[in-house]
C-alpha positions as a Markdown table, in Angstrom:
| # | Residue | x | y | z |
|---|---|---|---|---|
| 1 | Unk | -11.1 | -21.7 | 22.7 |
| 2 | Unk | -11.3 | -18.1 | 24.0 |
| 3 | Unk | -11.5 | -14.6 | 22.4 |
| 4 | Unk | -9.3 | -12.2 | 22.9 |
| 5 | Unk | -10.3 | -8.3 | 22.5 |
| 6 | Unk | -7.6 | -5.3 | 23.0 |
| 7 | Unk | -7.8 | -1.9 | 21.5 |
| 8 | Unk | -4.5 | 0.0 | 21.0 |
| 9 | Unk | -3.5 | 3.3 | 19.6 |
| 10 | Unk | -0.1 | 4.4 | 18.1 |
| 11 | Unk | 1.6 | 5.5 | 15.1 |
| 12 | Unk | 2.6 | 3.5 | 12.0 |
| 13 | Unk | 1.3 | 1.4 | 9.3 |
| 14 | Unk | 0.1 | -1.8 | 7.8 |
| 15 | Unk | 2.8 | -4.3 | 6.0 |
| 16 | Unk | 2.0 | -7.6 | 4.8 |
| 17 | Unk | 0.9 | -10.2 | 6.8 |
| 18 | Unk | 3.0 | -12.7 | 4.8 |
| 19 | Unk | 6.1 | -11.0 | 6.3 |
| 20 | Unk | 8.5 | -13.8 | 7.5 |
| 21 | Unk | 7.8 | -14.2 | 11.1 |
| 22 | Unk | 11.5 | -15.6 | 12.3 |
| 23 | Unk | 12.7 | -12.2 | 10.8 |
| 24 | Unk | 10.3 | -9.7 | 12.3 |
| 25 | Unk | 11.2 | -11.7 | 15.3 |
| 26 | Unk | 15.1 | -10.8 | 14.4 |
| 27 | Unk | 14.5 | -7.2 | 13.3 |
| 28 | Unk | 12.8 | -6.3 | 16.5 |
| 29 | Unk | 15.2 | -7.8 | 18.7 |
| 30 | Unk | 18.2 | -6.1 | 16.9 |
| 31 | Unk | 16.5 | -2.3 | 18.2 |
| 32 | Unk | 19.1 | -0.3 | 19.9 |
| 33 | Unk | 17.6 | -0.2 | 23.8 |
| 34 | Unk | 18.8 | 3.1 | 24.6 |
| 35 | Unk | 16.5 | 4.4 | 22.7 |
| 36 | Unk | 12.9 | 3.4 | 23.7 |
| 37 | Unk | 11.0 | 5.8 | 22.3 |
| 38 | Unk | 11.7 | 4.9 | 18.8 |
| 39 | Unk | 11.6 | 1.0 | 19.5 |
| 40 | Unk | 9.3 | -0.1 | 16.8 |
| 41 | Unk | 6.4 | -2.9 | 18.0 |
| 42 | Unk | 4.3 | -5.2 | 15.4 |
| 43 | Unk | 0.7 | -6.4 | 16.3 |
| 44 | Unk | -1.5 | -8.0 | 14.5 |
| 45 | Unk | -5.7 | -7.9 | 13.9 |
| 46 | Unk | -7.3 | -11.2 | 13.7 |
| 47 | Unk | -5.8 | -14.7 | 13.5 |
| 48 | Unk | -2.6 | -12.9 | 11.9 |
| 49 | Unk | -4.7 | -11.3 | 9.2 |
| 50 | Unk | -3.6 | -7.8 | 9.5 |
| 51 | Unk | -0.3 | -7.0 | 10.5 |
| 52 | Unk | 1.3 | -3.2 | 11.7 |
| 53 | Unk | 4.5 | -1.4 | 12.4 |
| 54 | Unk | 3.9 | 0.9 | 16.1 |
| 55 | Unk | 5.6 | 3.0 | 17.8 |
| 56 | Unk | 4.1 | 5.6 | 20.6 |
| 57 | Unk | 1.7 | 2.3 | 21.5 |
| 58 | Unk | -0.8 | 3.1 | 24.5 |
| 59 | Unk | -4.0 | 0.4 | 25.1 |
| 60 | Unk | -7.3 | 1.4 | 25.4 |
| 61 | Unk | -8.7 | 0.3 | 28.5 |
| 62 | Unk | -12.1 | -1.1 | 28.2 |
| 63 | Unk | -14.9 | 1.3 | 28.6 |
| 64 | Unk | -12.6 | 4.3 | 28.1 |
| 65 | Unk | -12.2 | 6.6 | 25.5 |
| 66 | Unk | -8.8 | 7.8 | 23.4 |
| 67 | Unk | -8.5 | 10.8 | 21.8 |
| 68 | Unk | -6.6 | 11.3 | 18.5 |
| 69 | Unk | -5.7 | 15.3 | 18.5 |
| 70 | Unk | -4.3 | 17.9 | 16.3 |
| 71 | Unk | -1.4 | 17.7 | 18.9 |
| 72 | Unk | -1.1 | 14.1 | 18.2 |
| 73 | Unk | 0.3 | 15.3 | 14.6 |
| 74 | Unk | 2.6 | 17.9 | 15.3 |
| 75 | Unk | 4.5 | 15.9 | 18.1 |
| 76 | Unk | 8.4 | 16.6 | 17.9 |
| 77 | Unk | 8.7 | 13.0 | 18.0 |
| 78 | Unk | 7.5 | 12.1 | 14.3 |
| 79 | Unk | 10.7 | 12.3 | 12.7 |
| 80 | Unk | 12.6 | 10.2 | 14.9 |
| 81 | Unk | 9.4 | 7.8 | 15.0 |
| 82 | Unk | 8.8 | 8.0 | 11.2 |
| 83 | Unk | 12.6 | 7.0 | 10.5 |
| 84 | Unk | 12.7 | 3.9 | 13.2 |
| 85 | Unk | 9.5 | 2.9 | 11.2 |
| 86 | Unk | 11.2 | 2.9 | 7.4 |
| 87 | Unk | 14.4 | 1.3 | 8.5 |
| 88 | Unk | 12.8 | -1.5 | 10.1 |
| 89 | Unk | 9.7 | -2.0 | 7.1 |
| 90 | Unk | 13.0 | -1.8 | 5.0 |
| 91 | Unk | 15.1 | -4.4 | 7.0 |
| 92 | Unk | 11.8 | -6.3 | 6.1 |
| 93 | Unk | 12.0 | -6.3 | 2.5 |
| 94 | Unk | 9.0 | -3.6 | 2.4 |
| 95 | Unk | 10.5 | -0.5 | 1.0 |
| 96 | Unk | 7.4 | 0.9 | 0.1 |
| 97 | Unk | 4.9 | 0.9 | 2.5 |
| 98 | Unk | 2.3 | 3.7 | 3.7 |
| 99 | Unk | 3.3 | 7.0 | 5.1 |
| 100 | Unk | 2.6 | 6.4 | 9.0 |
| 101 | Unk | -0.3 | 7.9 | 10.8 |
| 102 | Unk | -2.1 | 7.6 | 14.2 |
| 103 | Unk | -4.0 | 4.1 | 14.2 |
| 104 | Unk | -6.7 | 2.9 | 16.5 |
| 105 | Unk | -6.6 | -1.1 | 16.4 |
| 106 | Unk | -9.7 | -2.9 | 17.7 |
| 107 | Unk | -8.4 | -6.8 | 17.7 |
| 108 | Unk | -11.4 | -9.3 | 18.5 |
| 109 | Unk | -10.1 | -12.7 | 17.7 |
């Protein structure tokens, strides 16, 4: 068994890792393709212990740095991203969830 190591930066929030995987796959597949900037992705940390819904996801390459700046919090896309994240979370049964914010996710599983 090998180890997986990755770092990603994205806008979103955590949902319960007990979310039904089949429902998650179904809801993700039903997203509109004509709005790629609003497409929600999901990411796990560890061996599926933590689950996140994210948009604007970028991988942080090894031996590099990625900043979260004041400009990130004023991007014009944030209202559309927030709506897309909320709609998907509600479809998964998570009507109540954290407010989206910029996250850096470091996975080492």
